[in-house]
Amino acid sequence: MRTTDPLAVVRNLGILAHVDAGKTTVTERILYATGTTHKRGEVHDGTTVTDFDPQERDRGITIFSAAVSCSWNGHRINLIDTPGHVDFADEVERSLRVLDGAVAVFDAVAGVEPQSESVWRQADRHDVPRIAFVNKMDRAGADLDAAVASIRERLHPAPLAVQLPVGAEDAFTGVVDLLGLRALTWSDDGEAREPAPVPEALREEALRRRRLLEEAVAELHPAALEEFCDTGALRTGTLTAALRELTARGEAVVVLCGSAYRNRGIEPLLDAVLAYLPSPLDVPPVRGTHDGAEQERPADPAAPLAALAFKVTATATGRLTCLRVYSGTIEQGDTVRDATAGRAERVGRILRLHADRHTRLDRAVAGDIVAVVGLKTARAGATLCAPDAPLMLEPPGTAEPVVSVAVEALRGTDTGRLASALARLAEEDPSLVVRTDPETGQTVLSGMGELHLEVAVERIRREHGLGVAVGRPRVSHRETVGRGVSGFVYRHVKQDGGAGQFAHVVLDVEPLGDAESGSAESGSAESGSAEEGFAFRSTVVGGRVPQEYVRAVEAGCRDALAEGPLGGHPVTGLRVTLTDGSTHVKDSSDTAFRTAGRLGLRDALRACAMVLLEPVAEVTVTVPQDAVGSVLGDLAARRGRVSGSATRAGAAVVTATVPLAELFGYATRLRSRTQGRGTFTSRPTGYAPASASVPAR
């Protein structure tokens, strides 16, 4: 087989769908139909090519996007099987960034499902042309017309069905091709029969649907409309060309049907991929920036190199970096520039991907999707370019994590190994974020959902042999003054031989927000601020406490803020005023007054009415209108305070302030209440008084 293909006969496409719609089975049947594999892999048997990870086989779902390459009718097809679960939407996002087209798979019984909508919107953002494949036509209740109607109602393109099922449910044996007006059928073991004339029982219906297809295309395509008006019909060539243009513009989606499990409908799907989805030559030149100026790079092997890394995988044989080459040529041994990191990298080997197996290549050209070995620092989203023609491509977007867990090694000696394993995970998957909470000391792993984090932790256990404990992250509480004290006297006297310590201070403690500034009256400046959460001033007159000792008292007061009387949490939101004091001619010192400030404020806080504060976040929830009541009730149960709501693009957007402790597990709860259609974002906004039910410790 040739190592490169002319750009016109290359197709880079992804398989998109809701979980369990049959994406991986469709991919397996494509590999079988193209002769890439000689046995049909099954998800339930754990024998699929693209679901090669042990966790994918155990769970029966796609977790990681996998690239494969095959040939059909003289064309090279680079195919990426993407995850369908909402927790792995970021994996889909990175794949869509480098694809030229996609096949959206729908369940013939369920039609458009929640995650089908999500991946469709993701493809919309990247302007990826799509065709639709209605799968599982052999199931009880399968209905092509209902599935097409759900595409029209929920996804809003014009669905154009180009096939008519032959038989229904268990009796589904094939399809009628409405363009060629021929019957395509398959035997019981999934082998394609020779095309045949349309069965007499279906001929009238096939002609009616062909007429409806011509009318729908004529309404959308000016050239087709002109021919339709002149002749009253559309030639097959005109129809095919119009469908290709409408698909490329996103104005319509060609709909096919079949049963991937029974190997029926795959060959026409491959023909449709070649007929309607674009080659690298058909998509606009890639755009990037250099020194603030925008540049274009054509899909030309002779142009300067521009490639985007969209996936990084650490394997037993080295670090694999998956690339989409947009322009230029990359050869083994080349030195390229990582424009994102600003450093040079050397390409060791170039590999044609076939899931977890690879084929060596000498070079990759514009339009190729390949993996390279040897790049040391390039991460997902990095741009690789020619050293003498630098360019920065826009990286794939990364969503903000919504769920967090605390992780720690079961054995203290494994702490360093755990840190390395977490760093490697975050390098491979940018939607995983690892951080150490500076107050609790916990290592916190954040991701897109509970399954996402469960998979990540299981990888640490399996791949690194580490025992890992997973728990709920602790939130960092604060304490503040609810009602202060005035004239609190503290004397620090210590005499144990040698120079003694003496410091006498009188303190007023009050809430920072409620107190009125009196510095203008006293003529002394106030240090600290509301943003800092602490303010200190002195109103001492007559030099009873010298200025250098005043600064020592302030330093001591700041020391006392580290632990409050309620539960040892940091103290914030207070103002301390030094109103009086006295010194000893020999025993007073900075150290004595600092100690007096620390111990005096600590005792004064015990005399105050203290309030426990908890961190809160502003949450913006986007849900379908019919789920608003359920979501509002759930927010109320989580002690949330709704601050606003609006309607945007047919969905309700609710804004609320919710205690951070109540947001753990909210992503899963929201999805279950909205059938997977609800999303939310959150941002910390500060602290608020905790309810009585929240313990101090």
XYZ file of C-alpha atoms in Angstrom:
697
model
C 0.000 0.000 0.000
C 1.271 3.480 -0.760
C 2.441 5.515 2.207
C 0.730 8.663 0.971
C -2.470 9.361 -0.925
C -3.479 12.276 -3.155
C -5.440 14.751 -1.069
C -8.598 14.375 -3.153
C -8.983 10.748 -2.094
C -8.429 11.296 1.637
C -11.294 11.502 4.138
C -10.735 12.432 7.774
C -13.890 11.684 9.684
C -15.162 10.874 13.150
C -17.971 8.691 14.437
C -20.209 10.667 16.825
C -23.180 9.526 18.900
C -24.865 9.105 22.253
C -23.465 6.284 24.380
C -24.725 2.852 23.233
C -26.020 4.082 19.854
C -23.543 1.752 18.148
C -20.546 3.934 17.212
C -17.921 1.331 17.969
C -19.879 -1.415 16.187
C -20.189 0.840 13.121
C -16.420 1.377 13.224
C -15.784 -2.357 13.531
C -18.007 -3.106 10.544
C -16.268 -0.420 8.479
C -12.920 -2.062 9.224
C -14.369 -5.444 8.278
C -16.010 -4.167 5.078
C -12.785 -2.487 3.939
C -10.738 -5.633 4.560
C -8.716 -4.001 7.342
C -9.825 -6.741 9.734
C -10.931 -10.259 8.902
C -13.156 -10.877 11.901
C -16.003 -8.784 13.215
C -15.211 -7.454 16.681
C -18.025 -7.260 19.217
C -18.360 -4.801 22.098
C -20.036 -7.366 24.354
C -17.214 -9.849 23.750
C -14.459 -7.287 24.310
C -12.969 -8.027 20.887
C -13.257 -4.629 19.207
C -10.253 -2.919 17.638
C -10.903 0.629 18.836
C -12.050 -0.218 22.388
C -8.704 -1.790 23.220
C -8.227 -0.379 26.726
C -9.039 -2.898 29.498
C -11.473 -0.455 31.120
C -13.329 0.039 27.831
C -13.735 -3.704 27.461
C -14.796 -4.126 31.095
C -17.378 -1.341 30.937
C -18.524 -1.900 27.355
C -18.224 1.795 26.432
C -15.756 3.953 24.537
C -13.650 6.062 26.896
C -10.728 7.199 24.745
C -10.912 8.321 21.136
C -9.095 5.868 18.873
C -7.861 6.469 15.335
C -7.825 3.816 12.596
C -7.043 3.943 8.913
C -8.577 1.954 6.045
C -9.136 2.068 2.279
C -12.370 1.979 0.281
C -12.716 2.278 -3.497
C -9.273 3.812 -3.889
C -9.767 6.312 -1.033
C -7.855 6.572 2.244
C -10.201 6.953 5.245
C -8.714 8.147 8.539
C -11.377 7.388 11.115
C -11.664 8.418 14.782
C -14.103 6.552 17.026
C -15.089 9.031 19.754
C -16.628 8.465 23.216
C -20.376 8.893 23.653
C -20.557 9.456 27.408
C -20.975 13.061 28.517
C -18.010 12.788 30.919
C -15.666 12.408 27.949
C -16.988 15.304 25.858
C -13.554 16.940 25.981
C -12.096 13.924 24.159
C -14.721 14.489 21.439
C -13.850 18.196 21.316
C -10.174 17.517 20.614
C -11.063 15.036 17.882
C -13.554 17.358 16.174
C -10.912 20.074 16.043
C -8.886 18.062 13.512
C -11.636 16.346 11.479
C -13.015 17.312 8.070
C -16.300 15.412 8.392
C -18.299 13.126 10.668
C -20.854 10.348 10.706
C -23.480 10.892 13.398
C -24.989 7.601 14.539
C -28.553 7.520 15.911
C -30.566 4.742 17.499
C -33.552 3.879 15.261
C -35.752 3.447 18.346
C -34.582 6.340 20.540
C -33.812 8.853 17.760
C -31.900 11.905 18.951
C -30.698 11.280 22.520
C -29.268 13.845 24.964
C -25.585 13.292 24.190
C -26.436 13.194 20.477
C -27.449 16.828 20.880
C -24.258 17.698 22.735
C -21.882 16.213 20.165
C -23.954 17.737 17.351
C -23.526 21.194 18.901
C -19.807 20.545 19.291
C -19.597 19.704 15.586
C -21.568 22.879 14.807
C -18.958 24.966 16.635
C -16.197 23.459 14.493
C -18.235 23.640 11.240
C -17.738 19.920 10.649
C -19.998 18.591 7.844
C -21.988 15.496 8.845
C -24.020 12.674 7.425
C -26.380 10.639 9.633
C -26.619 6.873 10.022
C -29.763 5.576 11.731
C -28.557 2.352 13.319
C -30.324 -0.653 14.866
C -33.052 -0.832 12.233
C -33.501 -4.488 13.212
C -34.709 -3.642 16.732
C -38.337 -3.810 17.831
C -39.839 -0.352 17.496
C -37.266 0.878 14.965
C -38.701 3.718 12.883
C -36.631 5.617 10.321
C -39.265 8.323 9.821
C -39.493 9.002 13.579
C -35.694 9.226 13.829
C -35.605 11.670 10.887
C -38.350 13.749 12.546
C -36.354 13.921 15.802
C -33.294 15.114 13.861
C -35.401 17.866 12.305
C -36.997 18.924 15.604
C -34.034 18.723 17.981
C -30.990 19.364 15.785
C -32.626 21.703 13.240
C -30.853 20.851 9.987
C -32.856 19.644 6.991
C -32.602 15.816 7.187
C -32.644 14.301 3.703
C -33.226 10.543 3.752
C -31.632 8.905 0.701
C -32.714 5.376 1.594
C -35.916 3.441 2.280
C -35.781 0.360 4.570
C -36.556 -3.035 3.089
C -38.461 -4.856 5.822
C -38.931 -3.766 9.406
C -37.535 -4.822 12.791
C -36.493 -8.512 12.678
C -37.406 -8.647 8.984
C -35.048 -5.763 8.067
C -32.882 -7.100 5.243
C -31.643 -4.023 3.381
C -32.398 -0.634 1.893
C -33.640 0.944 -1.308
C -31.148 3.489 -2.686
C -33.382 6.400 -3.688
C -30.739 7.965 -5.950
C -29.989 4.831 -7.944
C -33.485 3.342 -7.418
C -32.069 -0.067 -6.625
C -32.416 -2.521 -3.744
C -29.335 -3.283 -1.639
C -29.810 -6.344 0.530
C -27.674 -8.575 2.756
C -27.794 -12.243 3.644
C -28.392 -13.556 7.165
C -24.649 -13.667 7.822
C -24.203 -10.024 6.688
C -22.740 -10.636 3.225
C -23.830 -8.103 0.583
C -25.900 -9.399 -2.323
C -25.748 -7.975 -5.837
C -27.873 -4.794 -6.287
C -31.341 -5.639 -7.590
C -34.381 -3.777 -8.915
C -36.688 -2.222 -6.334
C -39.238 -4.831 -5.123
C -42.650 -4.255 -6.650
C -44.241 -3.811 -3.228
C -41.906 -0.878 -2.490
C -41.639 0.697 -5.949
C -44.468 3.204 -5.547
C -43.226 4.268 -2.108
C -39.649 4.539 -3.392
C -40.731 6.794 -6.279
C -42.760 8.950 -3.887
C -39.801 9.385 -1.560
C -37.447 10.085 -4.458
C -39.837 12.850 -5.523
C -39.923 14.298 -1.991
C -36.111 14.209 -1.888
C -35.863 16.095 -5.197
C -38.308 18.737 -3.987
C -36.479 19.202 -0.668
C -33.113 19.564 -2.431
C -34.551 21.998 -4.991
C -35.814 24.224 -2.169
C -32.320 24.450 -0.682
C -30.030 24.494 -3.740
C -30.344 27.218 -6.455
C -28.833 25.146 -9.312
C -31.014 22.179 -8.436
C -34.055 24.453 -8.310
C -33.289 25.734 -11.796
C -33.107 22.210 -13.231
C -36.205 21.140 -11.310
C -38.190 24.073 -12.724
C -36.983 23.357 -16.269
C -37.533 19.593 -16.328
C -39.760 18.847 -13.349
C -37.178 16.406 -11.934
C -33.518 16.145 -10.924
C -30.918 13.946 -12.542
C -28.996 11.650 -10.194
C -25.750 13.533 -10.891
C -27.361 16.867 -10.050
C -28.878 15.386 -6.902
C -25.538 13.954 -5.741
C -23.646 17.215 -6.378
C -26.325 19.259 -4.599
C -26.333 16.919 -1.579
C -22.542 17.236 -1.335
C -22.680 21.043 -1.401
C -25.547 21.215 1.120
C -23.647 18.863 3.436
C -20.474 20.948 3.184
C -22.410 24.124 4.035
C -24.224 22.480 6.944
C -27.621 23.302 5.452
C -28.722 19.676 5.257
C -27.738 16.261 6.520
C -27.928 13.131 4.365
C -29.621 10.312 6.290
C -28.861 6.618 5.736
C -29.973 3.594 7.735
C -28.911 0.060 8.574
C -27.977 -2.396 11.294
C -24.279 -2.369 12.113
C -24.552 -5.395 14.389
C -25.976 -7.480 11.520
C -23.544 -5.874 9.062
C -26.312 -4.340 6.940
C -25.930 -0.884 5.438
C -22.181 -0.387 5.960
C -21.067 -0.427 2.306
C -23.599 2.268 1.262
C -22.457 4.299 4.279
C -18.859 4.130 3.048
C -20.002 5.174 -0.439
C -21.850 8.131 1.121
C -18.702 9.145 3.050
C -16.806 9.372 -0.242
C -19.674 11.066 -2.079
C -20.777 13.699 0.433
C -18.032 14.396 2.994
C -15.135 16.706 2.053
C -11.513 15.885 1.389
C -8.736 18.082 2.870
C -8.811 20.034 -0.414
C -12.497 20.900 0.081
C -12.153 22.584 3.469
C -10.863 26.157 3.896
C -7.107 26.611 4.454
C -6.116 26.427 8.107
C -5.621 29.783 9.802
C -3.067 30.707 12.415
C -1.229 33.695 13.794
C 2.365 34.852 13.961
C 3.411 38.085 15.651
C -0.237 39.086 15.855
C -0.827 38.753 12.104
C -3.212 36.136 10.755
C -1.877 33.726 8.132
C -3.355 30.924 6.031
C -1.720 27.640 5.138
C -3.152 25.647 2.200
C -3.502 21.866 2.241
C -0.390 21.495 0.125
C 2.501 19.067 0.818
C 4.911 21.639 -0.634
C 3.799 24.441 1.733
C 5.557 25.147 5.066
C 4.684 22.648 7.785
C 1.705 23.337 10.076
C 0.357 20.530 12.275
C -1.746 20.362 15.421
C -1.233 17.860 18.235
C -4.635 16.718 19.461
C -3.811 13.741 21.676
C -0.831 12.566 23.712
C -0.544 8.974 24.935
C 2.183 7.433 27.056
C 2.800 3.826 26.016
C 5.269 1.137 27.014
C 7.303 1.921 23.897
C 7.350 5.703 24.263
C 5.328 8.861 24.095
C 2.894 9.001 21.157
C 1.767 12.394 19.914
C -1.192 12.276 17.525
C -1.070 14.976 14.835
C -3.242 16.389 12.116
C -0.952 17.684 9.391
C -2.671 20.674 7.776
C 0.063 21.749 5.397
C 3.572 20.769 4.416
C 5.388 17.480 4.886
C 6.941 15.915 7.960
C 9.648 13.255 7.633
C 11.376 10.957 10.055
C 14.322 12.768 11.646
C 12.974 16.268 10.904
C 13.423 19.065 13.403
C 10.187 20.955 13.963
C 9.267 23.881 16.171
C 6.733 23.550 18.967
C 5.252 27.034 18.600
C 3.257 26.678 21.829
C 6.259 25.864 24.033
C 8.718 27.870 21.905
C 11.257 25.072 21.523
C 12.614 22.731 18.858
C 11.622 19.061 18.761
C 12.972 16.148 16.729
C 10.623 13.658 15.078
C 11.838 10.145 15.814
C 9.295 7.911 14.057
C 6.069 8.494 12.127
C 3.276 5.947 12.547
C -0.007 5.217 10.781
C -2.533 4.633 13.567
C -4.593 1.500 13.864
C -5.949 1.853 17.429
C -3.246 0.273 19.652
C -1.237 -1.010 16.661
C 0.888 1.065 14.292
C 2.521 0.964 10.864
C 5.816 2.760 10.204
C 5.793 5.587 7.649
C 8.664 7.510 6.123
C 6.689 10.718 5.891
C 3.304 12.336 6.468
C 1.847 15.015 4.221
C -0.905 17.623 4.402
C -4.231 15.975 5.137
C -2.758 13.081 7.128
C -3.630 12.062 10.687
C -0.640 10.230 12.152
C 1.264 9.682 15.377
C 4.882 10.641 15.951
C 7.386 9.365 18.496
C 10.193 11.462 19.915
C 8.487 14.704 20.920
C 9.420 15.371 24.535
C 7.203 18.266 25.609
C 4.483 18.777 22.992
C 1.048 18.580 24.609
C -2.472 18.310 23.265
C -3.211 21.614 21.544
C 0.417 22.339 20.610
C 1.256 23.639 17.137
C 4.167 22.061 15.268
C 5.542 24.141 12.409
C 8.581 24.614 10.230
C 11.385 26.375 12.181
C 11.752 28.966 9.412
C 7.985 29.564 9.027
C 6.518 29.847 12.536
C 2.739 29.719 13.000
C 0.387 29.271 15.940
C -2.878 27.394 15.347
C -5.869 27.771 17.618
C -5.834 24.858 20.093
C -8.948 22.833 20.947
C -11.034 24.328 23.726
C -10.870 22.729 27.175
C -13.926 22.763 29.419
C -13.689 23.712 33.088
C -13.749 20.691 35.441
C -17.000 20.270 37.370
C -16.314 17.392 39.789
C -13.449 16.911 42.255
C -12.185 14.138 44.513
C -9.359 14.013 47.029
C -6.754 11.338 46.314
C -3.908 10.023 48.430
C -1.584 7.052 48.341
C -2.452 4.251 50.744
C 1.233 3.973 51.631
C 3.168 7.068 52.556
C 6.171 5.863 50.571
C 4.093 5.983 47.364
C 3.302 9.692 47.581
C 5.977 10.639 45.035
C 4.876 7.907 42.601
C 1.268 9.081 42.910
C 2.288 12.651 42.078
C 4.110 11.412 38.949
C 1.134 9.289 37.887
C -1.269 12.206 38.314
C 1.022 14.520 36.330
C 1.118 11.978 33.491
C -2.666 11.668 33.484
C -3.099 15.443 33.322
C -0.587 15.615 30.464
C -2.539 13.039 28.439
C -5.973 14.475 29.271
C -6.101 18.295 29.577
C -9.622 18.103 31.058
C -8.120 16.546 34.204
C -6.722 19.104 36.649
C -4.507 18.205 39.606
C -3.858 20.669 42.417
C -2.821 20.700 46.051
C -5.154 22.620 48.351
C -2.849 25.023 50.221
C -5.024 24.961 53.353
C -6.157 21.364 53.689
C -3.012 19.876 52.123
C -5.153 17.457 50.102
C -4.282 16.474 46.539
C -7.440 17.248 44.566
C -8.206 15.683 41.177
C -10.873 17.492 39.132
C -12.591 16.335 35.956
C -15.732 16.355 33.838
C -17.786 13.854 35.828
C -17.715 11.061 38.348
C -17.121 8.372 35.703
C -14.280 10.452 34.249
C -12.557 10.538 37.652
C -13.344 6.888 38.360
C -11.623 5.902 35.115
C -8.612 8.108 35.910
C -8.167 6.603 39.388
C -8.546 3.079 38.020
C -5.787 3.812 35.490
C -3.470 4.787 38.352
C -4.237 1.513 40.099
C -3.816 -0.657 37.003
C -0.996 1.022 35.113
C 1.128 2.114 38.061
C 0.232 -0.556 40.613
C -0.564 2.059 43.253
C -3.021 1.754 46.090
C -5.104 4.943 46.060
C -7.682 6.188 48.536
C -10.385 8.450 47.102
C -12.493 10.768 49.217
C -14.556 13.881 49.264
C -12.456 17.056 49.223
C -12.654 19.145 52.357
C -13.777 22.730 51.990
C -11.828 25.512 53.647
C -13.915 27.320 56.259
C -13.254 30.741 57.749
C -14.259 32.454 60.966
C -15.305 36.057 61.444
C -16.509 38.387 64.180
C -20.275 38.645 64.540
C -20.254 40.912 67.591
C -17.032 42.473 68.883
C -15.642 43.592 72.240
C -14.314 46.946 73.459
C -11.555 47.763 75.911
C -10.178 44.227 76.140
C -7.088 44.391 78.371
C -4.173 42.041 78.038
C -0.947 42.182 80.008
C 2.020 40.086 79.012
C 4.515 39.774 81.886
C 7.300 37.238 81.903
C 10.176 37.207 84.389
C 12.351 34.084 84.458
C 15.826 35.426 84.982
C 17.707 37.937 82.928
C 15.819 40.486 80.850
C 12.053 40.167 81.337
C 9.135 40.777 78.992
C 6.432 43.334 79.617
C 3.688 44.549 77.328
C 0.277 45.997 78.164
C -2.308 46.518 75.406
C -5.972 47.475 75.253
C -7.824 46.283 72.133
C -11.162 46.953 70.461
C -12.312 44.202 68.071
C -15.199 44.753 65.659
C -16.523 43.404 62.350
C -14.702 45.008 59.450
C -17.794 45.650 57.357
C -19.806 47.340 60.111
C -17.138 49.551 61.612
C -16.771 53.178 60.676
C -13.328 54.434 59.924
C -12.077 56.718 62.648
C -8.573 57.240 61.387
C -9.381 60.779 60.374
C -10.322 61.598 63.961
C -7.304 59.927 65.489
C -4.893 61.177 62.890
C -3.388 57.692 62.556
C -3.404 55.631 59.385
C -5.114 52.292 59.087
C -3.288 49.303 57.610
C -4.976 46.404 55.868
C -8.127 46.498 53.770
C -11.540 44.957 53.269
C -10.116 42.845 50.442
C -7.463 41.504 52.807
C -10.103 40.778 55.458
C -8.209 42.511 58.279
C -7.587 46.102 59.265
C -5.504 47.502 62.135
C -5.183 50.985 63.540
C -3.918 52.713 66.670
C -5.625 55.525 68.559
C -3.055 55.627 71.372
C -2.151 59.204 72.377
C 0.615 60.678 74.471
C 3.188 58.154 73.346
C 1.989 55.520 75.807
C 2.871 52.880 73.224
C 5.752 53.917 70.933
C 5.222 53.553 67.207
C 7.697 50.691 66.815
C 5.739 48.711 69.398
C 2.480 49.518 67.598
C 3.852 47.764 64.507
C 4.824 44.785 66.680
C 1.270 44.610 68.078
C -0.124 44.581 64.524
C 2.262 41.761 63.542
C 1.151 39.774 66.599
C -2.508 40.305 65.713
C -1.867 38.989 62.201
C -0.230 35.908 63.739
C -3.401 35.279 65.751
C -5.568 35.231 62.598
C -4.197 31.814 61.596
C -6.502 29.938 63.986
C -9.902 31.012 65.260
C -11.680 29.861 68.436
C -14.516 27.964 66.720
C -12.527 25.265 64.981
C -9.043 26.506 64.268
C -9.991 28.029 60.895
C -8.376 31.241 59.632
C -10.068 34.425 60.851
C -11.147 37.172 58.465
C -13.396 40.218 58.290
C -12.367 42.104 61.436
C -10.827 45.389 62.510
C -8.566 45.666 65.552
C -7.945 49.035 67.227
C -5.153 49.533 69.751
C -6.671 52.107 72.126
C -4.238 52.148 75.054
C -1.322 50.419 76.693
C 1.831 50.925 78.680
C 5.491 49.982 78.638
C 8.257 49.110 81.060
C 11.465 51.023 80.814
C 13.619 47.865 80.761
C 11.426 44.861 79.944
C 9.382 46.151 76.981
C 10.480 45.076 73.499
C 9.187 44.307 70.020
C 9.028 40.627 70.949
C 6.991 41.324 74.081
C 4.463 43.508 72.266
C 4.194 41.047 69.355
C 3.438 38.286 71.846
C 0.906 40.534 73.581
C -0.787 41.281 70.266
C -1.012 37.579 69.355
C -2.199 36.284 72.732
C -4.346 39.318 73.422
C -6.283 39.060 70.150
C -6.632 35.294 70.592
C -8.270 35.827 73.999
C -10.341 38.750 72.683
C -11.751 36.554 69.893
C -12.906 34.040 72.514
C -14.873 36.853 74.108
C -16.442 37.880 70.772
C -19.497 36.313 69.166
C -17.868 34.414 66.280
C -19.487 33.269 63.028
C -18.392 30.288 60.902
C -18.064 31.059 57.177
C -18.145 28.561 54.317
C -16.988 29.015 50.714
C -19.752 29.700 48.191
C -19.841 29.651 44.417
C -21.970 31.327 41.793
C -23.562 28.589 39.708
C -25.091 29.100 36.263
C -27.313 26.186 35.277
C -28.615 25.766 31.715
C -31.517 23.311 31.437
C -34.521 22.578 29.206
C -37.647 24.518 30.142
C -39.467 21.390 31.307
C -36.780 20.665 33.927
C -36.647 24.097 35.576
C -38.910 23.193 38.512
C -36.920 20.083 39.374
C -33.619 21.959 39.158
C -34.855 24.835 41.349
C -36.025 22.353 43.975
C -32.652 20.643 43.951
C -30.819 23.962 44.314
C -33.012 24.843 47.301
C -32.229 21.480 48.895
C -28.536 22.319 48.472
C -29.023 25.612 50.369
C -28.717 27.570 47.128
C -30.087 31.104 46.758
C -31.407 31.814 43.271
C -30.340 35.257 42.067
C -31.778 35.290 38.565
C -33.195 33.358 35.646
C -33.539 33.980 31.935
C -34.510 32.205 28.735
C -31.829 31.849 26.110
C -32.102 29.924 22.824
C -35.030 27.889 24.079
C -33.339 26.895 27.341
C -33.663 28.257 30.868
C -30.565 29.770 32.470
C -30.699 29.881 36.275
C -28.103 31.709 38.388
C -27.718 30.856 42.063
C -25.243 31.098 44.934
C -24.568 27.667 46.416
C -22.226 26.519 49.216
C -19.217 24.811 47.665
C -19.637 21.765 49.905
C -23.057 21.137 48.352
C -21.696 21.053 44.785
C -19.863 17.747 45.161
C -21.806 15.249 43.072
C -24.026 17.966 41.575
C -22.953 17.233 37.981
C -24.271 13.679 38.161
C -27.455 14.767 39.943
C -28.153 17.475 37.364
C -27.683 15.082 34.471
C -30.054 12.549 36.012
C -32.740 15.206 36.586
C -32.466 16.553 33.035
C -31.848 13.289 31.133
C -28.309 14.414 30.465
C -29.349 17.707 28.830
C -28.463 20.059 31.691
C -25.084 21.742 32.108
C -23.630 24.083 34.684
C -20.623 26.265 35.335
C -19.413 27.559 38.679
C -16.956 30.108 39.983
C -15.944 30.783 43.600
C -17.298 34.093 44.867
C -16.071 34.192 48.463
C -17.528 33.202 51.815
C -20.923 33.385 53.492
C -22.182 32.464 56.994
C -22.600 28.703 57.285
C -25.895 27.211 58.403
C -26.218 25.727 61.863
C -26.040 22.231 60.373
C -22.465 22.728 59.177
C -19.967 21.617 61.830
C -17.063 23.818 62.791
C -14.685 20.938 62.271
